Short mmCIF file of C-alpha atoms in Angstrom, two decimals:
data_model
loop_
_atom_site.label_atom_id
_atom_site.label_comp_id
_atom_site.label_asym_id
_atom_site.label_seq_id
_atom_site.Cartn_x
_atom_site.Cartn_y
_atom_site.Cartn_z
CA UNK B 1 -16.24 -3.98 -88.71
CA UNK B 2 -14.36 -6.97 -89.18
CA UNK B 3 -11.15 -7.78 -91.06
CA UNK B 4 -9.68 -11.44 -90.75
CA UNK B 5 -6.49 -12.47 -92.72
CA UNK B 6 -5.13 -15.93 -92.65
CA UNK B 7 -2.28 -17.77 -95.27
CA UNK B 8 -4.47 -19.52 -98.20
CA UNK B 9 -2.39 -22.23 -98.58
CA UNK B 10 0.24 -24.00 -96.56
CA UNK B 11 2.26 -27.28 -97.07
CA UNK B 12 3.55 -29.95 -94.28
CA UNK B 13 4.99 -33.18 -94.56
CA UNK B 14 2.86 -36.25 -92.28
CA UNK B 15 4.03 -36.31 -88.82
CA UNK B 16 5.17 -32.82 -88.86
CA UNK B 17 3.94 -29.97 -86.68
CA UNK B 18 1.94 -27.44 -88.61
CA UNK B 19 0.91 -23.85 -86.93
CA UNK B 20 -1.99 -22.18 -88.85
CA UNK B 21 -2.15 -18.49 -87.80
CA UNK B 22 -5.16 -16.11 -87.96
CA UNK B 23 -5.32 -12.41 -87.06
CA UNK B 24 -8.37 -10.60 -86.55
CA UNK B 25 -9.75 -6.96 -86.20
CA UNK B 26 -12.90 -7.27 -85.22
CA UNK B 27 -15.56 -4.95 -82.92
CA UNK B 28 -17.33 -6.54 -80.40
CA UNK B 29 -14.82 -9.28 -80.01
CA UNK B 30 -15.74 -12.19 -77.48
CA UNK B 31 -14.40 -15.09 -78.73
CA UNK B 32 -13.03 -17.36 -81.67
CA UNK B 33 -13.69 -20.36 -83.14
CA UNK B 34 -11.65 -22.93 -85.03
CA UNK B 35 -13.89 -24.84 -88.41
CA UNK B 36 -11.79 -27.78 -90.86
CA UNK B 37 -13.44 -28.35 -93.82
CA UNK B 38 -12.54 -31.27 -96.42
CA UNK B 39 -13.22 -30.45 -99.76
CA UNK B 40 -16.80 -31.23 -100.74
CA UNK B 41 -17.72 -31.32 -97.19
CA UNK B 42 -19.00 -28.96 -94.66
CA UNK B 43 -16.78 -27.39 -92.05
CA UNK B 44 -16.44 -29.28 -88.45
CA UNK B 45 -15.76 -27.22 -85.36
CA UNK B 46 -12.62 -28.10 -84.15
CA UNK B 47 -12.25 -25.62 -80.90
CA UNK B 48 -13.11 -22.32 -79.22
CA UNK B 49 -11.16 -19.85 -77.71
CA UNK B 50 -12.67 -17.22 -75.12
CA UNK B 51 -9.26 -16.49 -72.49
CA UNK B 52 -6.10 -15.89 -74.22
CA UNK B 53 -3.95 -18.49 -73.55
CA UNK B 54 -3.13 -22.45 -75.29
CA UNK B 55 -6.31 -24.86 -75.28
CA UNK B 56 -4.90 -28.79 -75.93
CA UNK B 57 -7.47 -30.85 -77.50
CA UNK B 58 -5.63 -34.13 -78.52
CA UNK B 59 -3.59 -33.38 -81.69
CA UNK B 60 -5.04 -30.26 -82.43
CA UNK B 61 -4.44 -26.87 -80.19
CA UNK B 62 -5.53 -23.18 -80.50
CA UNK B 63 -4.10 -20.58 -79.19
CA UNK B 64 -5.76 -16.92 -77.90
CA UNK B 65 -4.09 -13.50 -77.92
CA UNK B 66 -7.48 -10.90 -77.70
CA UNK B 67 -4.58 -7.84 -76.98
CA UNK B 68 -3.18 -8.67 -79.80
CA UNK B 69 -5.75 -9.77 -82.35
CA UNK B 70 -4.06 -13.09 -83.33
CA UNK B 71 -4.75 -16.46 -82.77
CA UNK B 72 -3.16 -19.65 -84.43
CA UNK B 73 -4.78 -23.15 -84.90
CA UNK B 74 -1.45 -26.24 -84.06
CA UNK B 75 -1.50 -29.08 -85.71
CA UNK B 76 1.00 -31.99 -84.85
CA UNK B 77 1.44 -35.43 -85.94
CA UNK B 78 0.35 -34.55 -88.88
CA UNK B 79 -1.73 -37.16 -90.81
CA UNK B 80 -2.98 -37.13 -94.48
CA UNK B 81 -6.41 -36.98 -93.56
CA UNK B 82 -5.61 -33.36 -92.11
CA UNK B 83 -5.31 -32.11 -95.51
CA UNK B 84 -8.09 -29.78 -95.70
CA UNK B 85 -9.28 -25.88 -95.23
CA UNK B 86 -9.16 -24.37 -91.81
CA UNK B 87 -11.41 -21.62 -91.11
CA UNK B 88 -11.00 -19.20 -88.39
CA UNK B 89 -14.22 -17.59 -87.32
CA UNK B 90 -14.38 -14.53 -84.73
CA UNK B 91 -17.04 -14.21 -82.65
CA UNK B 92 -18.92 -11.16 -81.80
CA UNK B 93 -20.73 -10.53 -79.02
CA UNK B 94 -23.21 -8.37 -80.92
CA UNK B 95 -25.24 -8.44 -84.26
CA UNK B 96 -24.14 -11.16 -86.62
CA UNK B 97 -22.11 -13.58 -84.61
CA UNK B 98 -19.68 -14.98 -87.01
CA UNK B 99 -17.64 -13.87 -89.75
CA UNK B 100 -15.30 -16.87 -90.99
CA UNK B 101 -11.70 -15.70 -92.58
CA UNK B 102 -11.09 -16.80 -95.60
CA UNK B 103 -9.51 -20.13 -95.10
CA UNK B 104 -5.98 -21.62 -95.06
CA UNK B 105 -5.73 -25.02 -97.12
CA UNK B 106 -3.26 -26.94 -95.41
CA UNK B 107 -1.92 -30.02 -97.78
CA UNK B 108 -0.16 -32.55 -95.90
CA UNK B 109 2.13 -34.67 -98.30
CA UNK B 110 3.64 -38.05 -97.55
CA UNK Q 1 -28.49 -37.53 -82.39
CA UNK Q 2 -29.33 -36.29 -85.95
CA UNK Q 3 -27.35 -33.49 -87.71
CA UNK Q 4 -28.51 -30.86 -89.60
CA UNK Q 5 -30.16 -32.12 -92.97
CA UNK Q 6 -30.35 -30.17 -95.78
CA UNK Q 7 -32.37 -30.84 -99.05
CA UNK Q 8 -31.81 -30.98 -101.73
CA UNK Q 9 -28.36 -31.82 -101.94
CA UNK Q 10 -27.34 -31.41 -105.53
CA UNK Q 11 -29.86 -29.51 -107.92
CA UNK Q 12 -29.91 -27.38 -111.50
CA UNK Q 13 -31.44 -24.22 -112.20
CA UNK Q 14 -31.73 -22.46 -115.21
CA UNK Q 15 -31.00 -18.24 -114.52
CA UNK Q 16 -34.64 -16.61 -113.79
CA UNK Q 17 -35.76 -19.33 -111.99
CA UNK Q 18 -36.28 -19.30 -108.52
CA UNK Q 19 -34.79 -22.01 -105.95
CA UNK Q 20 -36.11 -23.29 -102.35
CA UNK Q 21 -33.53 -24.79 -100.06
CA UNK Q 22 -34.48 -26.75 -96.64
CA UNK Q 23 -33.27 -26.94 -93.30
CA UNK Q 24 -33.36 -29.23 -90.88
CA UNK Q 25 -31.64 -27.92 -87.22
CA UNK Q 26 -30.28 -30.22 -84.66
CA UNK Q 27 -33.11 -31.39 -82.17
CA UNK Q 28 -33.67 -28.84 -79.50
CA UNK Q 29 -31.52 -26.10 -82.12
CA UNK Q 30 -33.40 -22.88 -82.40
CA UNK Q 31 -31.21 -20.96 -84.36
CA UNK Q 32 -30.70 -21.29 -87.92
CA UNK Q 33 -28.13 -19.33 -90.14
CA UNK Q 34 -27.78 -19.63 -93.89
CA UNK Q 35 -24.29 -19.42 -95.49
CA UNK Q 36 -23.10 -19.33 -99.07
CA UNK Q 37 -19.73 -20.72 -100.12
CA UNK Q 38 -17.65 -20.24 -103.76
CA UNK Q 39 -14.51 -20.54 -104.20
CA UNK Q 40 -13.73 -16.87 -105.03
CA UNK Q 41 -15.40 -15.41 -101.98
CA UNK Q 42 -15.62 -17.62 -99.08
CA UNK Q 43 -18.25 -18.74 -96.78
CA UNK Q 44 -20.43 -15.49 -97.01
CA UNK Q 45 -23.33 -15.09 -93.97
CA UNK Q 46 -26.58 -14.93 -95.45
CA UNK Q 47 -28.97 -14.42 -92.86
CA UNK Q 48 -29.55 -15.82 -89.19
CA UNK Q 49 -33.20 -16.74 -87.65
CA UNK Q 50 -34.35 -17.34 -84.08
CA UNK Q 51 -37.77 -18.04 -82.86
CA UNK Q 52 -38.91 -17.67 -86.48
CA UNK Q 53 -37.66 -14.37 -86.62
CA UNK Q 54 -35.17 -13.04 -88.57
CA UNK Q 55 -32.34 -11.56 -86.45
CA UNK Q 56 -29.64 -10.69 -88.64
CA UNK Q 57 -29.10 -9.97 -92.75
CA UNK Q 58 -26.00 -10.37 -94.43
CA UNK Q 59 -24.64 -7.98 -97.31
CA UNK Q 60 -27.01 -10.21 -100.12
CA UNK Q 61 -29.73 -8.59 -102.94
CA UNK Q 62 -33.21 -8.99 -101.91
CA UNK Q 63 -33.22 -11.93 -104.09
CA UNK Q 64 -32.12 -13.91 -101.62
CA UNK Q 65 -34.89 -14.81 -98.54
CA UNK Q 66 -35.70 -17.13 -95.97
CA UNK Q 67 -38.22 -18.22 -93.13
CA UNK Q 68 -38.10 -20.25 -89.94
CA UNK Q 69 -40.75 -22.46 -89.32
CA UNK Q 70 -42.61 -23.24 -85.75
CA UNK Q 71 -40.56 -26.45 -85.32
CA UNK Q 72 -37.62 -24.39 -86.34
CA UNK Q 73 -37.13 -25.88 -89.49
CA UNK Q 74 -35.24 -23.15 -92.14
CA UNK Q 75 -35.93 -22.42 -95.99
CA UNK Q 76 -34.25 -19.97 -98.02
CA UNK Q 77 -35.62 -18.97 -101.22
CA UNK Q 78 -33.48 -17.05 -104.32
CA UNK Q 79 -35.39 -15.90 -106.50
CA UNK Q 80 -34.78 -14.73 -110.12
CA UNK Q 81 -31.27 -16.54 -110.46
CA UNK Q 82 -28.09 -15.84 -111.84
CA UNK Q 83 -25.22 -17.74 -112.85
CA UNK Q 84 -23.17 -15.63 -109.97
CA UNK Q 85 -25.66 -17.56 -107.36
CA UNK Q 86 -24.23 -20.91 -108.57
CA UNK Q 87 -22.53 -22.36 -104.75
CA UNK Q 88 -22.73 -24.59 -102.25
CA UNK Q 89 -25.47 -23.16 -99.88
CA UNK Q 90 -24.61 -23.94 -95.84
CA UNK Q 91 -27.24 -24.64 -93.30
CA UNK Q 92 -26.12 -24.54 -89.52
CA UNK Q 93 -27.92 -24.72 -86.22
CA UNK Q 94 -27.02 -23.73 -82.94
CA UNK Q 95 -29.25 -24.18 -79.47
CA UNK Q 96 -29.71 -20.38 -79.36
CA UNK Q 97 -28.34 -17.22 -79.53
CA UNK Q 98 -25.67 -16.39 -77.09
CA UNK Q 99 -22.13 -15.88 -77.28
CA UNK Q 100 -20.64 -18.99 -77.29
CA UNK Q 101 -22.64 -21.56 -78.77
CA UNK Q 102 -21.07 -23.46 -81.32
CA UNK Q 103 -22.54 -24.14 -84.61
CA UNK Q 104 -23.13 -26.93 -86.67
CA UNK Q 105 -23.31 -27.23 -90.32
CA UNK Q 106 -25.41 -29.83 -92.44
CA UNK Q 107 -23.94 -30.95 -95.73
CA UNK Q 108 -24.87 -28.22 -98.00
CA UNK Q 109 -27.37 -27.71 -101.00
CA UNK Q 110 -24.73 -27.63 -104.36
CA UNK Q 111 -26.81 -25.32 -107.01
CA UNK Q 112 -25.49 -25.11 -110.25
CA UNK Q 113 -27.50 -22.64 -112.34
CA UNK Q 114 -27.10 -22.52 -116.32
#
């Protein structure tokens, strides 16, 4: 089964360092994946985590615990075109891949 | 390198009509999944195909369908609709099927039905 909880809305200030967290319980666990979507738009991947452990891509980073279920999507420098939903999506390694959470709308104010 | 193009974008429906929705997968994609998004419930997984075969079904009435082409090219067809099926519907390819490969969405379909 799957069960994926995630904050629905947060609030940062620009240039401040956001942390988005996401935890997971899902069967057949392999890896996860990070999706930001602006309203009206469709979701962009943003990064994928298979090893627990930090992954750096630029200003974004994601972060990988598989004992523990949890992973967390940072954010820093924070600009106002960041405002916009973050999806977490586990990945299975059986039957339907992904299963996206239900989104955390991050709403970065000036 | 072209993205995944849906069509239509934008469309209205009246409820009991039926509603075909087109997808166009990333060159060289051979996987296509369908997703519906509302505001209430999320993205919701409709229903993945592969080699124009269907490989997985999400938790949707038989109302809702789909087929994958030869060229891999994706419809999905609802059929007798209701003002609950009113979303944006989500396209997204991937090369294939193993763990790993990331997907990419296309723009949507927005269906409004009245």
């Amino acid at each position: 089964g799957q069960n994926i909880d995630q904050p629905t809305e947060m609030t940062a200030t620009e240039g401040a360092i956001v942390q988005i967290n996401c935890t997971y319980q899902t069967s057949g666990f392999n890896g996860l994946f990070w999706y930001q979507q602006h309203a009206g738009e469709a979701p962009t991947f943003l990064s994928y985590n298979v090893l627990d452990g930090l992954e750096e891509k630029g200003r974004f980073s994601s972060f990988l615990s598989r004992s523990k279920g949890y992973s967390y999507l940072l954010l820093k420098e924070l600009q106002m075109k960041d405002s916009a939903s973050y999806l977490c999506a586990p990945e299975r390694n059986y039957g339907q891949n992904f299963v996206f959470g239900p989104g955390t709308r991050l709403s970065v104010l000036p | 390198k072209a993205g995944v193009t849906q069509t239509p974008r934008y469309l209205i429906k009246t409820r009991g009509q039926q509603v075909t929705l087109s997808c166009s997968p990333i060159s060289g994609h051979r996987s296509v999944s369908w997703y519906q998004q509302t505001p209430g419930q999320g993205l919701q997984f409709l229903f993945e195909y592969f080699s124009e075969t269907q490989r997985n079904k999400g938790n949707f009435p038989g109302r809702f369908s789909g087929r994958q082409f030869s060229n891999s090219r994706s419809e999905m067809n609802v059929s007798t609709l209701e003002l609950g099926d009113s979303a944006l519907y989500l396209c997204a390819s991937s090369i294939g099927t193993s763990v790993g490969n990331t997907i990419y969405f296309g723009e949507g379909s927005w269906l409004t039905v009245v």
